[in-house]
GROMACS .gro file of C-alpha atoms in nm:
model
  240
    1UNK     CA    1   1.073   6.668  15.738
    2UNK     CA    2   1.360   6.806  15.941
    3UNK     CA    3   1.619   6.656  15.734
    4UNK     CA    4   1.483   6.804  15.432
    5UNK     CA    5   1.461   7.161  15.535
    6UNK     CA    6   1.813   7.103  15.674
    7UNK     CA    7   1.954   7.024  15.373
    8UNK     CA    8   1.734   7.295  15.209
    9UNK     CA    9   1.867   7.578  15.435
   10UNK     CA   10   2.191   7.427  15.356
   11UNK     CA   11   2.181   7.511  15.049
   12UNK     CA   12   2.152   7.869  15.142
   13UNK     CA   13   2.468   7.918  15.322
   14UNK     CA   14   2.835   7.911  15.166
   15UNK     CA   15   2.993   7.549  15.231
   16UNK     CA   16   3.358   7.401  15.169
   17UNK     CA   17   3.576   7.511  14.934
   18UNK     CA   18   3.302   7.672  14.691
   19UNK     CA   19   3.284   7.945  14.915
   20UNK     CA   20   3.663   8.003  14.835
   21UNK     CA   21   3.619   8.006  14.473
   22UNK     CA   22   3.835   8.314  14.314
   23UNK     CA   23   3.585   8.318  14.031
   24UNK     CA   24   3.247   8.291  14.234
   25UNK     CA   25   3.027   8.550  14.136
   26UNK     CA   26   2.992   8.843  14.415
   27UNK     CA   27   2.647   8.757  14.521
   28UNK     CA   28   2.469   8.446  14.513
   29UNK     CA   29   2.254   8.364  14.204
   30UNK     CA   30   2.453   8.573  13.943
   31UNK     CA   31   2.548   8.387  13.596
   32UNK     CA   32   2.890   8.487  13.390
   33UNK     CA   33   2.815   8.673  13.071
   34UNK     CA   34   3.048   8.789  12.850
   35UNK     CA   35   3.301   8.821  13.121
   36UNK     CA   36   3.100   9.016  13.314
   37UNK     CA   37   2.876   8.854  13.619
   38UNK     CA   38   2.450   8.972  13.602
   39UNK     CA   39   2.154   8.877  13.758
   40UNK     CA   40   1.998   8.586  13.631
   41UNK     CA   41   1.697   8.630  13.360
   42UNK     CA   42   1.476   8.319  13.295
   43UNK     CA   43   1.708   8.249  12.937
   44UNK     CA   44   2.031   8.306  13.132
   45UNK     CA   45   1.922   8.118  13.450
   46UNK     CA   46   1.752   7.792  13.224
   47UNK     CA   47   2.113   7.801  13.018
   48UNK     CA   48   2.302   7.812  13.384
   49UNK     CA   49   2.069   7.439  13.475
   50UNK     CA   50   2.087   7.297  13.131
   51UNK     CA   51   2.422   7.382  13.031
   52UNK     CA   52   2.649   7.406  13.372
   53UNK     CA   53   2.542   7.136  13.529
   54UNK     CA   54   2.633   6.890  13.215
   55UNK     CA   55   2.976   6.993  13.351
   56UNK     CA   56   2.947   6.793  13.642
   57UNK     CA   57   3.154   7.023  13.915
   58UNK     CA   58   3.034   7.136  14.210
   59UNK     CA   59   3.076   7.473  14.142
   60UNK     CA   60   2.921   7.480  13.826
   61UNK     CA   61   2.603   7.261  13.983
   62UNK     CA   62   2.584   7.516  14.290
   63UNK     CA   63   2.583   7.779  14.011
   64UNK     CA   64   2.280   7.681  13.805
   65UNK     CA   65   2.063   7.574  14.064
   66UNK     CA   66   2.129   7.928  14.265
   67UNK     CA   67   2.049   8.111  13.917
   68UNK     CA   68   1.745   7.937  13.885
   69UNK     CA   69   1.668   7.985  14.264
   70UNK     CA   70   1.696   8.317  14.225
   71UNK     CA   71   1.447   8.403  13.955
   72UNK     CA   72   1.193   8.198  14.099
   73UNK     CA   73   1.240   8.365  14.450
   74UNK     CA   74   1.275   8.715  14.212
   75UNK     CA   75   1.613   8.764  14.412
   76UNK     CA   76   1.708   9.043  14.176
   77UNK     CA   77   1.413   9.092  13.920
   78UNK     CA   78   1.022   9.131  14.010
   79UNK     CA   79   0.888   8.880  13.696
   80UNK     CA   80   0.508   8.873  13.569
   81UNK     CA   81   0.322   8.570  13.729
   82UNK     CA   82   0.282   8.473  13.362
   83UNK     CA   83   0.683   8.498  13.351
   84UNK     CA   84   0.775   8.258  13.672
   85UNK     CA   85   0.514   7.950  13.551
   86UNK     CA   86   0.675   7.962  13.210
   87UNK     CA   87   1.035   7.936  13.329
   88UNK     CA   88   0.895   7.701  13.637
   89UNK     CA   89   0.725   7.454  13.296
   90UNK     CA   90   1.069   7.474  13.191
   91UNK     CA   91   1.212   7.344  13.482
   92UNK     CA   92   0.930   7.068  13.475
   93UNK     CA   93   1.078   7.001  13.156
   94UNK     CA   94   1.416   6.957  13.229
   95UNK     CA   95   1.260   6.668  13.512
   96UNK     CA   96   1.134   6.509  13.225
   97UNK     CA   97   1.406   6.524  12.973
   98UNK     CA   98   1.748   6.615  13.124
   99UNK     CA   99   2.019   6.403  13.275
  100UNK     CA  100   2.055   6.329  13.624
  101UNK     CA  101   2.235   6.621  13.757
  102UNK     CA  102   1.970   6.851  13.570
  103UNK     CA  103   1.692   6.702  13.690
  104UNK     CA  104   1.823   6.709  14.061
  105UNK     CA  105   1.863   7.096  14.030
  106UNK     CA  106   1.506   7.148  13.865
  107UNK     CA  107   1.379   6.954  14.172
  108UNK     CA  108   1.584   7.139  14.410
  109UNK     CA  109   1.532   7.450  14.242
  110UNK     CA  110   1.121   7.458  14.223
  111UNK     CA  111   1.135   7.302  14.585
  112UNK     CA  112   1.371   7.556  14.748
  113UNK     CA  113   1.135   7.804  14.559
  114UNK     CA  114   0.864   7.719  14.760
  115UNK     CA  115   0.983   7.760  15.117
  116UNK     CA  116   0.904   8.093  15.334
  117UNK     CA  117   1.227   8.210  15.506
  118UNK     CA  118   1.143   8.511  15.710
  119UNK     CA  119   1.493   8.585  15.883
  120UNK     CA  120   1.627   8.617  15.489
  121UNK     CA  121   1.481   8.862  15.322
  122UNK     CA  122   1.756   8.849  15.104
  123UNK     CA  123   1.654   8.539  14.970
  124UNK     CA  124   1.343   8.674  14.785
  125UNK     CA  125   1.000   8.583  14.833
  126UNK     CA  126   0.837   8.211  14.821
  127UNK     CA  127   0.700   8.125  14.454
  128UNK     CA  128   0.408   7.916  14.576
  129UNK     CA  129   0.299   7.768  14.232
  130UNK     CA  130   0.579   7.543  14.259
  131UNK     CA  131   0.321   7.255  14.419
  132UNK     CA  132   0.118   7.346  14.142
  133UNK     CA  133   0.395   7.251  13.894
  134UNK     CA  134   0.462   6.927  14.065
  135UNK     CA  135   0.116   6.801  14.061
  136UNK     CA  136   0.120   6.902  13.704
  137UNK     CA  137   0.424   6.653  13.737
  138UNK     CA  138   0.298   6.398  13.881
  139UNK     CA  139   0.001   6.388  13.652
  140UNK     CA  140   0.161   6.383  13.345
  141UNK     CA  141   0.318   6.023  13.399
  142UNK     CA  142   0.133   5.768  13.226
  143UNK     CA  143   0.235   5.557  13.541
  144UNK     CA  144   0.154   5.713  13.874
  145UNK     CA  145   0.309   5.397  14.082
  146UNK     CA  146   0.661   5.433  13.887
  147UNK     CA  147   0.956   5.619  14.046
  148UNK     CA  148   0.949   5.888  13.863
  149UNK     CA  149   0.581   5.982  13.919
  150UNK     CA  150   0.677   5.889  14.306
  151UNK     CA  151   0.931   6.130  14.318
  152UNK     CA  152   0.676   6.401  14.217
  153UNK     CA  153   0.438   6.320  14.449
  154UNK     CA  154   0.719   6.351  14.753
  155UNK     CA  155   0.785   6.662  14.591
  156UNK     CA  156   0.428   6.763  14.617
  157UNK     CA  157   0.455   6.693  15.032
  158UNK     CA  158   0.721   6.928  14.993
  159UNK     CA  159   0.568   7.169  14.886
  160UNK     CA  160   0.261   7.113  15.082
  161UNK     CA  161   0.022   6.969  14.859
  162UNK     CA  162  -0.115   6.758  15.168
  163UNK     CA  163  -0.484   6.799  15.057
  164UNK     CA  164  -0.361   6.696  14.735
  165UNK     CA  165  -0.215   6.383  14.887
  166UNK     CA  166  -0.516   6.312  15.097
  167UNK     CA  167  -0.773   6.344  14.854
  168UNK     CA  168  -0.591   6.091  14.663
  169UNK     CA  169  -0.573   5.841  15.004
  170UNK     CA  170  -0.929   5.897  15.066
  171UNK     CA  171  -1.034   5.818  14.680
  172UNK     CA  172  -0.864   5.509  14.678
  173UNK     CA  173  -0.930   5.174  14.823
  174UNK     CA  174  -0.713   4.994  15.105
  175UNK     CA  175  -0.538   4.670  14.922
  176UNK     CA  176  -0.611   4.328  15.037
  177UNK     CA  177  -0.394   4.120  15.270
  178UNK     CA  178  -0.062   4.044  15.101
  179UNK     CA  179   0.170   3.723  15.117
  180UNK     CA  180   0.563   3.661  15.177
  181UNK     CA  181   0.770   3.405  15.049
  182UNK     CA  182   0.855   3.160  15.362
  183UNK     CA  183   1.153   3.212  15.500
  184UNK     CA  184   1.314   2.875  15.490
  185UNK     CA  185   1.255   2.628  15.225
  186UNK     CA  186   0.907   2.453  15.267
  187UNK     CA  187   0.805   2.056  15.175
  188UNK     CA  188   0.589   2.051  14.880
  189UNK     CA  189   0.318   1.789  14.764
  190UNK     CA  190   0.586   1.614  14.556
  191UNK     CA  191   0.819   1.550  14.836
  192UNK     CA  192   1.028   1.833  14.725
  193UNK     CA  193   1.178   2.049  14.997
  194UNK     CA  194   1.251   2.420  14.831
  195UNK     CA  195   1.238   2.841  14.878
  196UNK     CA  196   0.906   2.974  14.756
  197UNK     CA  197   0.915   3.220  14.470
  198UNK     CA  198   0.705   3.531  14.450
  199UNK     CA  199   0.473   3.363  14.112
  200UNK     CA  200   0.375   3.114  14.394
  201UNK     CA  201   0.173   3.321  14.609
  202UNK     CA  202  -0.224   3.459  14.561
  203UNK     CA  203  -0.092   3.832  14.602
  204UNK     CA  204   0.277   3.882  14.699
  205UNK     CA  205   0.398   4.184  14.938
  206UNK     CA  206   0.403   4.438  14.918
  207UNK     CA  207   0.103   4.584  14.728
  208UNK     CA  208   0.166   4.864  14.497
  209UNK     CA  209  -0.110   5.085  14.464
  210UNK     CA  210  -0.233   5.458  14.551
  211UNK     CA  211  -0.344   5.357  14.881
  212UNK     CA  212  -0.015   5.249  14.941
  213UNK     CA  213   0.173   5.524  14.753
  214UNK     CA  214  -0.075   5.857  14.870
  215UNK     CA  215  -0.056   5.667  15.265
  216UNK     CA  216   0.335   5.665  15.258
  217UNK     CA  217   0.366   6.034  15.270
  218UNK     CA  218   0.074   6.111  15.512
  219UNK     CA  219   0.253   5.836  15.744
  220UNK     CA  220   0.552   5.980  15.652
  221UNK     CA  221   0.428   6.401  15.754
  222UNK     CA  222   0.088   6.369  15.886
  223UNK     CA  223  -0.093   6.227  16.170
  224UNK     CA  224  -0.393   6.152  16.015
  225UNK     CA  225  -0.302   5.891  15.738
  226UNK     CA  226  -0.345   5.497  15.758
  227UNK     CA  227  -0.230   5.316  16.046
  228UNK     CA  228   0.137   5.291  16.042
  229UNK     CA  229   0.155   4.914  16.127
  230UNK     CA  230  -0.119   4.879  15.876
  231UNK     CA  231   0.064   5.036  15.590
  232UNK     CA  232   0.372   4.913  15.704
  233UNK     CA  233   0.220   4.498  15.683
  234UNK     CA  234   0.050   4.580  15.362
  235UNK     CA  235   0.275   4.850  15.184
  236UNK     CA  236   0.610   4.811  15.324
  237UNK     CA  237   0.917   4.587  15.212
  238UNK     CA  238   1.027   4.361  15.474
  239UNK     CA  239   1.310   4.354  15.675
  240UNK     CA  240   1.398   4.007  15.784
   0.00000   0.00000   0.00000
């Protein structure tokens, strides 16, 4: 948890040679329009994640994700509530649809958006829906075990969505005992001596499931989830 707020608060502060840029904007957050630089709308600050990022520089990454930040956090602008969950579905949009740098930013962006920073006022004030957005996230995969739908449910610890998390521990079951592959090659019934393969074994490790997925993160931020060696012999990849 401390390396993610880290690298959150990181995020705040001028680093390398972006804060050097000639052409930066002169505060944090503002998008270039018509040769002029402005405080970020929801249009202007959607275009600044969609479009700048697909540029692939630094700068121009830095630059849309701040925009964004900064009309969630209402940097500049005080927005309707209606206003910040339309442009936050939007960024839940780009998660879904956009490349890799895009949906990095939307992630960082609604996550960022979340977080109470009371020695920088400057910064805005916390949009707090964001956890709502990412369970709306999370939900909308067809497959809650895939890595996608994990991502959003890390993003919902976040944010934290803990009771979220727990409810969904609590509702499902614990899996049963799982099975590795030896580790050395093993004499079979033929005579043959050979490695064991995964389709061998009654339920090979480690399970995937929602007791394992939900139990990661309270393991992972909690004290009150499954028993870490438990999880870990019945959940966790294996490190020989």
């Amino acid at each position: 948890m401390k390396r993610i707020m880290l690298f959150l608060l990181a995020l705040l502060s001028p680093v390398g040679l972006e804060g050097q840029d000639k052409d930066r904007p002169p505060q944090r957050g503002m998008v270039l329009e018509s040769g002029e630089w402005r405080a970020p709308t929801p249009t202007t600050a959607l275009r600044a994640v969609e479009m700048l990022v697909v540029e692939g520089s630094t700068t121009s990454y830095l630059r849309g994700l701040d925009a964004a930040r900064a009309v969630l956090r209402q940097k500049y602008y005080t927005h309707s509530d209606t206003e910040l969950d339309a442009f936050a579905s939007e960024l839940v949009r780009v998660i879904r649809e956009g490349n890799e740098a895009q949906v990095d930013a939307a992630y960082s962006t609604l996550t960022n958006a979340a977080l109470e920073f009371d020695d920088a006022p400057e910064e805005g004030v916390p949009y707090l829906r964001a956890l709502d957005a990412f369970i709306g996230l999370y939900e909308s995969y067809e497959d809650r075990l895939g890595r996608e739908a994990d991502r959003a449910l890390h993003a919902v610890a976040q944010t934290g969505g803990f009771d979220y998390i727990r409810d969904l521990y609590e509702s499902s079951e614990q899996p049963p005992e799982c099975q590795w592959p030896a580790q050395r090659a093993i004499e079979y019934p033929d005579g043959e001596w050979r490695f064991q393969t995964r389709e061998e074994l009654e339920n090979p490790c480690p399970n995937v499931c929602l007791w394992c997925q939900a139990g990661a993160l309270l393991v992972i931020y909690t004290d009150d989830g499954p028993d870490e060696e438990l999880w870990s012999r019945l959940c966790g990849y294996k490190r020989y």
